[in-house]
Amino acid sequence: MNILQVEALRKSYGELQAVKGISFAVRKGECFGLLGPNGAGKTTTIRMLYGYTPRDAGRLELFGLDIDRDIREIKRRIGICQQEDSLDPDLTVHDNLVGYARYFSIPRQQAERRAGELLDFFALKSRAADRISVLSGGLKRRLMLARALVNDPDLLILDEPTTGLDPQSRQLLWEKLSALKGRGLSILLTTHYMEEAERLCDRLVIVDHGEILVEGKPTLLVRERVGHSVLEVADPDQAVRDFLAREQCRVEDLGNRLLVYLDDGDQLFLKLTREVRTEGCTLRPAGLEDLFLKLTGRELRE
Amino acid sequence: MNWPRPSQISYRTLRVWQRNFSVYRRTWKISFLPPLLEPLLYILAFGVGLAVMVGELQYAGRPLSYTVFIAPALVSVAIMYNAFFETTYNSFVRMYWQKTYDALLATPLNLEEIILGEMLWAATKSVIAATLMGSVISLCGLFEYPGALLLIPIAALGGLLFAAFGMICTALVPGIEMFNLPIFLGVTPMFLFSGTFFPLENLPGWAQSLAQLLPLTHLVALVRGSALEFWSGSLWLSLLYLLAVTAILLPLAIALMVRRIVR
Ligand SMILES: Nc1ncnc2c1ncn2[C@@H]1O[C@H](COP(=O)(O)OP(=O)(O)O)[C@@H](O)[C@H]1O
Ligand SMILES: [Mg+2]
């Protein structure tokens, strides 16, 4: 069964079409990714899912409920970790959780128990009495995530959960998210970190300029669209260029760097390093980043 | 602009009130000080220092000491300030910097309930302030009982009115520094010209008519009439005026905030 069904979702801000008819579905128990560069329309999409931003067109169903009819019930059953920190600086870490539970009409005792579990799970117990202002970015993110789970949601929605975090905090958050997924929680995640998507997402879409470019399993997408491996040549000279032209392979020329997408085997790499030159040539497995850059281009975003 | 519908408002509104109340409780000892001490300062300054020069004045056909005259005005001004400053500066900070509304919108609450809850809380602050100030003033023997007990419902009504006024400002200002404008153009003139520190009859006729439009004028009239037990039929008109203005401003504040926040 689909936990979330999005059909032909649209949103414009004046002239700007932020979301141009996006459709996808999240299945029960999977982690689904919205992968896209800054300004792709990820946050706008997420915000329409819980009625924060009204949509211009399209259908939204969560848990089989229509968002126009059952928004309260839907919001009771989802947990949302927004892109920007919205923790309550007037309250302690513990009270942020218990106070948030109140908005879901969770009885006090149950809220206390739940807060205790979450503080434990996210290794925040020792900080329970701290004010928000003294927490590091990583701790705040952990608390945001804990807060999104306070109502024991059927779907967890995360908008760029690790953007701006140090590697240690990011690793810890990924571990926790993996553990939650292991418990059968359905997750919808936006990110522009390839490693995050590769590690967590069962399926994903790559979005740019408000449109879906591809959809599928990350490994399969990379295999189909990019290939098996990538041969990189730094500072290529004419000899290398001539060699590659003769071999009739897919070459992307970045000026001071060549990328060669290979479908199988290391024949070409061996031949190149044996016959033309070795220095500056590396062979590596193709990854999501190759696909991402191929689809969304290499120019800088806002 | 969409007007709020009653069906959009549920008991969840009180959760917002509760949130602000629990934050307030953490610092209640400090929050309680101004309303307790302020009237003493004013009574000392105006009642002792200024009253010597003013002496007695005539109010509603009766002689009245200046201290007794301004005591109800102090409570009225506190009702206005507490609500207005809560839904301007404090609400703006919660909306804009603390992202409190964003966090609440990810729960079953809707924006209409959040805004209404904020205004109910602001009105509650007015009631707390009026009660504390009224108690201190009563201990000085300046208020009449049981009339002064009416201050509690009057503070709730006046608080709601000025909470809505403040929330409308919050919905319209581009940035927090712009609150100076409604304060300079609205709050301060009301503070001075609503029959607070001198009877309205001292003003020229046209100014008296203008003053009749100011909500604080009617709040002061109600508070003074009740606390000093100066009963008159015009108090019903004042009550009606405050009710009518509140009935317009409250939904308007919600509608304007929705227009501001929902994109
Ligand atoms: N409230 C808004 N008003 C006007 N434009 C907006 C608003 N929110 C987002 N946008 C624009 O819509 C586009 C998509 O933004 P967003 O959904 O935040 O992208 P992402 O989350 O993928 O980085 C961007 O060009 C952004 O500038
Ligand atoms: Mg975003």
Coordinates of C-alpha atoms and ligand atoms in Angstrom, one line a residue:
Chain A
M1 CA 0.0 0.0 0.0
N2 CA 1.1 3.6 -0.7
I3 CA 1.6 5.7 2.4
L4 CA 1.8 8.8 0.3
Q5 CA 0.4 9.4 -3.1
V6 CA 1.3 12.7 -4.9
E7 CA -0.2 13.4 -8.3
A8 CA 0.5 16.3 -10.6
L9 CA 1.4 18.6 -7.8
R10 CA 1.9 22.3 -8.8
K11 CA 2.9 25.5 -7.1
S12 CA 3.8 28.9 -8.5
Y13 CA 5.0 32.0 -6.7
G14 CA 4.0 34.7 -9.0
E15 CA 5.8 34.1 -12.3
L16 CA 8.1 31.5 -10.8
Q17 CA 6.8 27.9 -11.2
A18 CA 8.4 26.3 -8.1
V19 CA 6.8 22.9 -8.6
K20 CA 5.6 21.9 -12.1
G21 CA 3.4 18.8 -11.8
I22 CA 5.3 16.4 -9.6
S23 CA 4.0 12.8 -9.1
F24 CA 5.4 10.1 -6.9
A25 CA 4.4 7.6 -4.3
V26 CA 6.0 6.4 -1.0
R27 CA 5.3 2.8 -0.1
K28 CA 4.9 1.5 3.4
G29 CA 8.2 0.8 5.1
E30 CA 10.5 2.4 2.5
C31 CA 12.7 5.4 2.6
F32 CA 12.0 7.6 -0.4
G33 CA 14.3 10.4 -1.5
L34 CA 13.7 13.7 -3.2
L35 CA 17.1 14.5 -4.5
G36 CA 17.7 17.9 -6.1
P37 CA 19.9 21.0 -6.1
N38 CA 19.1 24.2 -4.2
G39 CA 15.9 25.8 -5.5
A40 CA 14.7 22.6 -7.1
G41 CA 11.3 22.8 -5.3
K42 CA 12.0 20.2 -2.6
T43 CA 10.9 22.3 0.4
T44 CA 7.9 23.7 -1.5
T45 CA 6.8 20.1 -2.2
I46 CA 7.2 19.0 1.4
R47 CA 5.3 22.0 2.6
M48 CA 2.4 21.2 0.5
L49 CA 2.3 17.7 2.0
Y50 CA 1.2 19.1 5.3
G51 CA -0.9 22.0 4.2
Y52 CA 1.7 24.6 5.2
T53 CA 1.7 25.9 1.6
P54 CA -1.5 25.7 -0.3
R55 CA -1.1 23.9 -3.6
D56 CA -2.2 25.3 -6.9
A57 CA -3.2 22.0 -8.4
G58 CA -2.8 18.2 -7.9
R59 CA -4.0 15.5 -5.7
L60 CA -2.4 14.5 -2.3
E61 CA -3.3 11.4 -0.4
L62 CA -1.7 10.3 2.8
F63 CA -2.6 7.0 4.4
G64 CA -5.5 6.8 1.9
L65 CA -6.9 10.1 3.3
D66 CA -7.5 13.1 1.1
I67 CA -5.6 16.2 2.4
D68 CA -8.5 18.5 1.7
R69 CA -10.8 16.5 3.9
D70 CA -8.7 15.0 6.6
I71 CA -5.8 17.4 7.1
R72 CA -6.0 17.1 10.9
E73 CA -5.9 13.3 11.0
I74 CA -3.1 13.4 8.4
K75 CA -1.1 15.8 10.5
R76 CA -1.7 13.7 13.6
R77 CA 0.0 10.8 11.8
I78 CA 3.0 12.4 10.3
G79 CA 6.2 13.6 11.8
I80 CA 7.9 16.6 10.2
C81 CA 11.5 17.7 10.6
Q82 CA 11.6 21.1 8.9
Q83 CA 14.7 22.4 7.1
E84 CA 15.1 25.3 9.5
D85 CA 15.4 24.8 13.2
S86 CA 12.1 25.6 14.9
L87 CA 12.9 24.4 18.4
D88 CA 11.3 26.4 21.2
P89 CA 14.1 28.5 22.7
D90 CA 11.9 29.4 25.6
L91 CA 11.9 25.7 26.8
T92 CA 14.4 23.1 27.8
V93 CA 15.3 20.1 25.7
H94 CA 12.9 17.9 27.6
D95 CA 10.1 20.4 27.6
N96 CA 10.5 20.8 23.8
L97 CA 9.5 17.2 23.5
V98 CA 6.8 17.0 26.1
G99 CA 5.4 20.4 25.1
Y100 CA 5.2 19.3 21.5
A101 CA 3.4 16.2 22.4
R102 CA 0.6 18.4 23.9
Y103 CA -0.2 19.7 20.4
F104 CA -1.0 16.1 19.4
S105 CA -3.2 15.8 22.5
I106 CA -1.0 13.0 23.9
P107 CA -1.7 12.5 27.6
R108 CA 1.0 13.8 29.9
Q109 CA 2.2 10.5 31.2
Q110 CA 2.5 9.0 27.8
A111 CA 4.3 12.1 26.6
E112 CA 6.8 11.8 29.4
R113 CA 7.5 8.2 28.6
R114 CA 7.9 8.9 24.9
A115 CA 10.2 11.9 25.6
G116 CA 12.3 9.6 27.8
E117 CA 12.6 7.0 25.1
L118 CA 13.5 9.6 22.4
L119 CA 16.1 11.3 24.6
D120 CA 17.6 7.9 25.1
F121 CA 17.5 6.9 21.5
F122 CA 19.1 10.2 20.3
A123 CA 21.7 10.2 23.2
L124 CA 20.3 13.5 24.5
K125 CA 19.5 12.3 28.1
S126 CA 22.4 14.2 29.7
R127 CA 21.2 17.4 28.0
A128 CA 17.5 17.1 29.0
A129 CA 17.5 20.1 31.3
D130 CA 19.6 22.4 28.9
R131 CA 18.2 25.4 27.1
I132 CA 18.2 25.2 23.3
S133 CA 20.5 28.1 22.9
V134 CA 23.5 26.2 24.4
L135 CA 23.1 23.2 22.0
S136 CA 25.4 22.7 19.0
G137 CA 24.0 22.4 15.5
G138 CA 24.2 18.6 15.6
L139 CA 22.4 18.4 18.9
K140 CA 19.6 20.7 17.7
R141 CA 19.1 18.5 14.6
R142 CA 18.9 15.4 16.8
L143 CA 16.3 17.1 18.9
M144 CA 14.4 18.3 15.8
L145 CA 14.3 14.7 14.7
A146 CA 13.3 13.4 18.2
R147 CA 10.5 16.0 18.2
A148 CA 9.2 14.8 14.9
L149 CA 8.9 11.4 16.3
V150 CA 7.0 12.4 19.5
N151 CA 3.6 11.4 18.1
D152 CA 4.9 8.0 16.9
P153 CA 4.2 8.9 13.3
D154 CA 3.4 6.5 10.4
L155 CA 5.4 8.6 8.0
L156 CA 8.5 10.7 8.9
I157 CA 9.2 13.6 6.6
L158 CA 12.7 15.1 6.7
D159 CA 13.7 18.2 4.8
E160 CA 17.5 18.2 4.4
P161 CA 18.1 16.7 7.8
T162 CA 21.9 16.8 7.7
T163 CA 22.6 20.0 5.8
G164 CA 25.3 22.1 7.6
L165 CA 26.3 19.4 10.0
D166 CA 29.8 18.1 10.8
P167 CA 30.7 14.6 9.6
Q168 CA 30.3 13.1 13.1
S169 CA 26.8 14.4 13.6
R170 CA 25.9 13.4 10.1
Q171 CA 27.1 9.8 10.6
L172 CA 25.2 9.6 13.9
L173 CA 22.0 10.9 12.3
W174 CA 22.3 8.4 9.4
E175 CA 22.7 5.6 11.9
K176 CA 19.6 6.6 13.8
L177 CA 17.6 7.0 10.6
S178 CA 18.8 3.5 9.4
A179 CA 17.7 2.1 12.8
L180 CA 14.2 3.8 12.4
K181 CA 13.9 2.4 8.9
G182 CA 14.8 -1.0 10.3
R183 CA 11.9 -0.8 12.6
G184 CA 9.6 -0.4 9.6
L185 CA 9.1 3.4 9.7
S186 CA 8.2 4.9 6.3
I187 CA 10.5 7.9 5.5
L188 CA 10.4 10.7 3.0
L189 CA 13.6 12.6 2.8
T190 CA 14.9 15.5 0.8
T191 CA 18.6 16.0 0.3
H192 CA 21.4 17.2 -1.9
Y193 CA 23.9 14.8 -0.4
M194 CA 24.5 11.9 -2.7
E195 CA 26.1 9.8 0.1
E196 CA 22.9 10.3 2.2
A197 CA 20.6 9.3 -0.6
E198 CA 22.8 6.3 -1.5
R199 CA 22.9 5.2 2.1
L200 CA 19.3 5.7 3.1
C201 CA 17.0 5.7 0.1
D202 CA 15.4 2.6 -1.3
R203 CA 14.0 4.6 -4.1
L204 CA 14.4 8.2 -5.1
V205 CA 13.5 10.9 -7.6
I206 CA 15.9 13.5 -8.9
V207 CA 14.1 16.9 -9.2
D208 CA 15.3 20.1 -10.7
H209 CA 13.4 23.3 -11.6
G210 CA 10.2 21.8 -10.1
E211 CA 10.2 18.7 -12.3
I212 CA 11.1 15.0 -11.8
L213 CA 14.0 14.0 -14.0
V214 CA 14.3 10.3 -13.1
E215 CA 12.8 7.9 -10.6
G216 CA 14.1 4.5 -9.4
K217 CA 16.4 2.6 -7.2
P218 CA 19.7 4.5 -6.8
T219 CA 22.0 1.7 -7.8
L220 CA 19.9 0.7 -10.8
L221 CA 19.6 4.3 -12.0
V222 CA 23.3 4.8 -11.8
R223 CA 23.9 1.5 -13.7
E224 CA 21.4 2.3 -16.4
R225 CA 22.0 6.0 -16.9
V226 CA 25.7 6.4 -16.2
G227 CA 27.3 3.0 -16.4
H228 CA 29.4 0.7 -14.4
S229 CA 32.5 2.8 -13.7
V230 CA 34.0 6.2 -14.5
L231 CA 37.5 6.8 -15.8
E232 CA 38.9 10.2 -14.9
V233 CA 41.8 11.8 -16.7
A234 CA 43.3 14.9 -15.2
D235 CA 45.1 17.4 -17.5
P236 CA 44.4 15.4 -20.7
D237 CA 46.7 16.0 -23.6
Q238 CA 46.0 15.5 -27.4
A239 CA 47.3 12.0 -27.3
V240 CA 44.7 11.0 -24.7
R241 CA 41.9 12.8 -26.6
D242 CA 42.9 11.1 -29.8
F243 CA 43.0 7.7 -28.1
L244 CA 39.6 8.1 -26.6
A245 CA 38.1 9.4 -29.9
R246 CA 39.3 6.2 -31.6
E247 CA 37.8 4.0 -28.8
Q248 CA 34.3 5.5 -29.4
C249 CA 33.4 5.8 -25.7
R250 CA 31.2 8.3 -23.9
V251 CA 33.5 11.2 -22.9
E252 CA 32.6 14.3 -21.0
D253 CA 35.1 17.0 -21.5
L254 CA 35.5 19.5 -18.6
G255 CA 38.5 21.2 -20.1
N256 CA 41.2 20.3 -17.6
R257 CA 39.5 17.0 -16.8
L258 CA 37.9 14.2 -18.9
L259 CA 35.3 11.8 -17.6
V260 CA 34.8 8.6 -19.5
Y261 CA 31.7 6.5 -18.6
L262 CA 32.3 2.8 -19.0
D263 CA 29.7 0.1 -19.1
D264 CA 31.7 -2.8 -18.0
G265 CA 35.2 -4.1 -17.4
D266 CA 38.5 -2.2 -17.1
Q267 CA 39.7 -3.0 -20.6
L268 CA 39.8 0.6 -21.7
F269 CA 41.5 1.8 -18.6
L270 CA 44.2 -0.9 -18.9
K271 CA 44.7 -0.1 -22.5
L272 CA 44.9 3.7 -21.9
T273 CA 47.4 3.3 -19.0
R274 CA 49.5 0.8 -20.9
E275 CA 49.6 2.5 -24.3
V276 CA 49.1 6.3 -23.7
R277 CA 49.8 7.4 -20.2
T278 CA 49.3 6.4 -16.5
E279 CA 49.6 9.6 -14.5
G280 CA 46.4 11.4 -13.7
C281 CA 44.2 8.4 -14.8
T282 CA 41.9 6.9 -12.2
L283 CA 39.1 4.3 -12.5
R284 CA 36.3 4.4 -9.9
P285 CA 32.8 3.0 -9.6
A286 CA 30.1 5.2 -11.0
G287 CA 28.0 6.9 -8.3
L288 CA 24.8 8.8 -7.8
E289 CA 26.8 12.1 -8.0
D290 CA 27.7 11.3 -11.6
L291 CA 24.0 10.7 -12.4
F292 CA 23.0 13.8 -10.5
L293 CA 25.5 16.1 -12.3
K294 CA 24.7 14.5 -15.6
L295 CA 21.0 15.3 -15.2
T296 CA 21.1 18.7 -13.4
G297 CA 24.2 20.1 -15.0
R298 CA 27.4 21.5 -13.5
E299 CA 26.6 25.2 -13.3
L300 CA 26.3 26.7 -9.9
R301 CA 23.0 27.2 -8.2
E302 CA 21.7 30.0 -5.9
Chain B
M1 CA -8.2 37.7 2.1
N2 CA -10.2 34.8 3.7
W3 CA -12.1 35.4 6.9
P4 CA -11.7 32.8 9.5
R5 CA -14.7 30.4 9.9
P6 CA -15.8 29.3 13.4
S7 CA -15.5 25.6 12.2
Q8 CA -11.7 26.1 11.8
I9 CA -11.4 26.8 15.5
S10 CA -11.2 23.8 17.9
Y11 CA -10.1 23.2 21.5
R12 CA -6.6 23.0 20.2
T13 CA -6.5 26.8 20.4
L14 CA -5.9 26.4 24.1
R15 CA -2.7 24.4 23.4
V16 CA -1.1 27.6 22.1
W17 CA -2.3 29.4 25.2
Q18 CA -0.8 26.6 27.3
R19 CA 2.5 26.9 25.6
N20 CA 2.8 30.6 26.4
F21 CA 1.5 30.0 29.9
S22 CA 4.2 27.4 30.7
V23 CA 6.9 29.8 29.4
Y24 CA 5.4 32.6 31.5
R25 CA 5.4 30.4 34.6
R26 CA 9.1 29.8 34.4
T27 CA 9.7 33.5 34.9
W28 CA 6.5 34.5 36.8
K29 CA 8.4 36.0 39.7
I30 CA 10.0 38.6 37.4
S31 CA 6.8 39.0 35.3
F32 CA 4.8 39.8 38.5
L33 CA 7.1 42.6 39.6
P34 CA 6.2 45.4 37.1
P35 CA 2.4 45.3 37.7
L36 CA 3.0 45.2 41.5
L37 CA 5.5 48.0 41.6
E38 CA 4.4 50.2 38.8
P39 CA 1.2 51.5 40.4
L40 CA 3.1 52.3 43.6
L41 CA 5.6 54.4 41.5
Y42 CA 2.8 56.2 39.7
I43 CA 0.8 56.9 42.8
L44 CA 3.9 58.2 44.4
A45 CA 4.8 60.5 41.5
F46 CA 1.4 61.6 40.4
G47 CA -0.6 61.1 43.6
V48 CA 1.9 62.7 45.9
G49 CA 4.0 64.9 43.7
L50 CA 1.5 66.1 41.2
A51 CA -1.7 66.0 43.3
V52 CA -0.3 68.9 45.4
M53 CA -0.6 71.1 42.4
V54 CA -3.8 69.6 41.0
G55 CA -5.7 69.3 44.2
E56 CA -9.2 67.9 43.8
L57 CA -11.1 67.7 40.6
Q58 CA -14.7 67.3 39.6
Y59 CA -15.6 64.0 38.0
A60 CA -19.2 63.0 37.0
G61 CA -20.4 65.8 39.2
R62 CA -18.5 64.7 42.3
P63 CA -15.2 65.9 43.8
L64 CA -12.4 63.4 43.5
S65 CA -8.8 63.4 44.6
Y66 CA -6.3 63.3 41.7
T67 CA -4.8 60.1 43.0
V68 CA -8.1 58.3 43.0
F69 CA -8.8 59.7 39.5
I70 CA -5.7 58.3 37.9
A71 CA -5.6 54.9 39.7
P72 CA -8.2 53.3 37.3
A73 CA -6.4 54.8 34.3
L74 CA -3.2 53.1 35.4
V75 CA -5.0 49.8 35.3
S76 CA -6.5 50.6 31.9
V77 CA -3.2 51.5 30.4
A78 CA -1.7 48.3 31.8
I79 CA -4.5 46.3 30.1
M80 CA -3.6 48.0 26.8
Y81 CA 0.2 47.6 27.1
N82 CA 0.2 44.0 28.2
A83 CA -1.9 42.8 25.4
F84 CA -0.5 45.1 22.7
F85 CA 3.2 44.4 23.5
E86 CA 2.5 40.7 23.7
T87 CA 1.0 40.4 20.2
T88 CA 3.4 42.8 18.6
Y89 CA 7.0 42.3 19.8
N90 CA 6.6 38.9 21.4
S91 CA 4.4 37.4 18.8
F92 CA 6.6 38.8 16.0
V93 CA 9.7 37.2 17.6
R94 CA 7.9 33.9 17.8
M95 CA 6.6 34.1 14.3
Y96 CA 9.7 35.5 12.6
W97 CA 12.8 34.4 14.5
Q98 CA 11.8 31.5 16.7
K99 CA 9.7 29.9 14.0
T100 CA 7.3 28.8 16.6
Y101 CA 4.3 29.0 14.3
D102 CA 6.2 26.9 11.7
A103 CA 6.7 24.2 14.4
L104 CA 3.1 24.3 15.4
L105 CA 1.9 24.1 11.8
A106 CA 3.5 20.7 11.6
T107 CA 1.1 19.5 14.3
P108 CA -2.7 19.1 14.0
L109 CA -3.1 22.8 14.8
N110 CA -4.0 25.2 12.1
L111 CA -2.9 28.8 11.7
E112 CA -6.3 30.3 12.8
E113 CA -6.0 28.5 16.1
I114 CA -2.4 29.6 16.6
I115 CA -3.2 33.2 16.1
L116 CA -6.4 33.1 18.2
G117 CA -4.4 31.3 21.0
E118 CA -1.8 34.0 20.9
M119 CA -4.4 36.7 21.3
L120 CA -6.2 34.8 24.1
W121 CA -2.8 34.6 25.9
A122 CA -2.2 38.3 25.4
A123 CA -5.6 39.0 26.9
T124 CA -4.7 36.7 29.8
K125 CA -1.6 38.8 30.5
S126 CA -3.9 41.9 30.6
V127 CA -6.1 40.1 33.2
I128 CA -3.1 39.1 35.3
A129 CA -1.7 42.7 35.2
A130 CA -5.1 44.3 36.0
T131 CA -5.6 41.9 38.9
L132 CA -2.2 42.5 40.4
M133 CA -2.3 46.2 40.0
G134 CA -5.9 46.3 41.2
S135 CA -4.9 44.5 44.3
V136 CA -2.1 46.8 45.1
I137 CA -4.3 49.9 44.5
S138 CA -7.1 48.3 46.6
L139 CA -4.6 47.8 49.5
C140 CA -4.0 51.6 49.3
G141 CA -7.8 51.9 49.7
L142 CA -8.4 53.7 46.4
F143 CA -10.9 51.2 44.9
E144 CA -14.5 50.5 45.8
Y145 CA -15.9 47.0 46.3
P146 CA -17.7 45.0 44.9
G147 CA -17.5 47.3 41.8
A148 CA -13.8 46.8 41.4
L149 CA -14.3 43.0 40.8
L150 CA -15.7 43.9 37.4
L151 CA -12.1 44.8 36.4
I152 CA -11.5 41.1 35.7
P153 CA -14.0 40.7 32.9
I154 CA -13.3 44.2 31.7
A155 CA -9.6 43.5 31.5
A156 CA -10.4 40.3 29.5
L157 CA -12.4 42.3 26.9
G158 CA -10.0 45.2 26.7
G159 CA -7.1 42.7 26.5
L160 CA -8.7 40.9 23.6
L161 CA -9.3 44.2 21.8
F162 CA -5.7 45.4 22.2
A163 CA -4.3 42.0 21.5
A164 CA -6.2 42.0 18.1
F165 CA -4.9 45.5 17.4
G166 CA -1.4 44.4 18.1
M167 CA -1.8 41.3 16.0
I168 CA -3.0 43.4 13.1
C169 CA 0.2 45.5 13.4
T170 CA 2.2 42.3 13.4
A171 CA 0.5 41.1 10.3
L172 CA 1.3 44.4 8.5
V173 CA 4.8 45.5 9.6
P174 CA 7.7 44.5 7.3
G175 CA 10.1 44.4 10.3
I176 CA 10.1 44.6 14.0
E177 CA 11.5 48.1 14.2
M178 CA 8.3 49.3 12.4
F179 CA 6.2 48.8 15.5
N180 CA 7.3 52.3 16.4
L181 CA 4.8 53.6 14.0
P182 CA 1.6 52.2 15.5
I183 CA 3.0 53.0 18.9
F184 CA 3.7 56.6 18.0
L185 CA 0.4 57.1 16.0
G186 CA -1.9 54.9 18.1
V187 CA -0.8 53.7 21.5
T188 CA 0.9 56.9 22.8
P189 CA -2.0 59.3 21.8
M190 CA -4.4 56.9 23.4
F191 CA -2.2 56.8 26.5
L192 CA -2.4 60.6 26.7
F193 CA -5.9 61.5 25.4
S194 CA -8.3 58.9 26.6
G195 CA -9.4 60.5 29.8
T196 CA -6.4 58.9 31.5
F197 CA -4.6 61.8 33.3
F198 CA -7.2 64.5 32.9
P199 CA -11.0 64.5 32.3
L200 CA -11.9 64.6 28.6
E201 CA -14.1 67.7 29.3
N202 CA -10.9 69.7 29.5
L203 CA -10.3 69.2 25.8
P204 CA -11.9 71.4 23.1
G205 CA -15.1 70.0 21.6
W206 CA -13.6 68.5 18.4
A207 CA -10.9 66.7 20.4
Q208 CA -13.5 65.3 22.7
S209 CA -15.4 63.8 19.8
L210 CA -12.1 62.3 18.4
A211 CA -11.3 60.9 21.8
Q212 CA -14.7 59.1 21.8
L213 CA -13.4 57.0 18.9
L214 CA -10.4 55.7 20.9
P215 CA -11.0 52.3 22.4
L216 CA -8.9 53.2 25.5
T217 CA -11.3 56.1 26.2
H218 CA -14.1 53.6 26.7
L219 CA -11.9 51.1 28.6
V220 CA -10.9 53.9 31.0
A221 CA -14.5 54.9 31.4
L222 CA -15.5 51.3 32.2
V223 CA -12.6 50.7 34.6
R224 CA -13.1 54.0 36.4
G225 CA -16.9 53.6 36.6
S226 CA -16.6 50.1 38.0
A227 CA -13.6 50.6 40.3
L228 CA -14.9 53.8 41.8
E229 CA -18.6 52.8 41.5
F230 CA -19.6 55.8 39.4
W231 CA -22.5 54.0 37.7
S232 CA -24.0 55.7 34.7
G233 CA -25.9 54.6 31.6
S234 CA -23.1 55.7 29.3
L235 CA -21.0 52.8 30.6
W236 CA -23.3 50.5 28.6
L237 CA -22.4 52.4 25.4
S238 CA -18.7 52.1 26.2
L239 CA -19.2 48.4 26.7
L240 CA -21.0 48.1 23.5
Y241 CA -18.3 50.0 21.7
L242 CA -15.6 47.8 23.0
L243 CA -17.5 44.6 22.1
A244 CA -18.2 45.9 18.6
V245 CA -14.6 46.9 18.0
T246 CA -13.3 43.6 19.3
A247 CA -15.8 41.6 17.2
I248 CA -14.3 43.3 14.1
L249 CA -10.6 43.4 15.0
L250 CA -10.4 39.8 16.3
P251 CA -11.3 38.0 13.0
L252 CA -9.6 40.7 11.0
A253 CA -6.3 40.0 12.9
I254 CA -6.6 36.3 12.1
A255 CA -7.4 37.0 8.4
L256 CA -4.5 39.4 8.0
M257 CA -2.0 37.0 9.7
V258 CA -3.1 34.2 7.5
R259 CA -2.6 36.4 4.5
R260 CA 0.9 37.3 5.8
I261 CA 2.1 33.8 6.6
V262 CA 0.4 31.5 4.1
R263 CA 2.3 31.5 0.7
Ligands
LIG1 N1 7.6 31.9 -0.2 C1 8.2 32.0 -1.4 N2 8.0 33.0 -2.2 C2 8.6 33.1 -3.4 N3 9.4 32.2 -3.9 C3 9.6 31.1 -3.2 C4 9.1 30.9 -1.9 N4 9.5 29.7 -1.4 C5 10.3 29.2 -2.3 N5 10.4 30.0 -3.4 C6 11.2 29.8 -4.6 O1 10.7 28.5 -5.2 C7 11.9 27.8 -5.7 C8 11.9 26.4 -5.0 O2 12.3 26.6 -3.6 P1 12.4 25.5 -2.6 O3 11.2 24.6 -2.6 O4 12.7 26.1 -1.3 O5 13.7 24.7 -3.1 P2 14.6 23.6 -2.4 O6 14.0 23.3 -1.1 O7 14.7 22.5 -3.4 O8 15.9 24.2 -2.2 C9 13.1 28.6 -5.4 O9 13.4 29.3 -6.6 C10 12.7 29.6 -4.4 O10 13.3 30.8 -4.5
MG2 MG 14.8 23.4 0.8

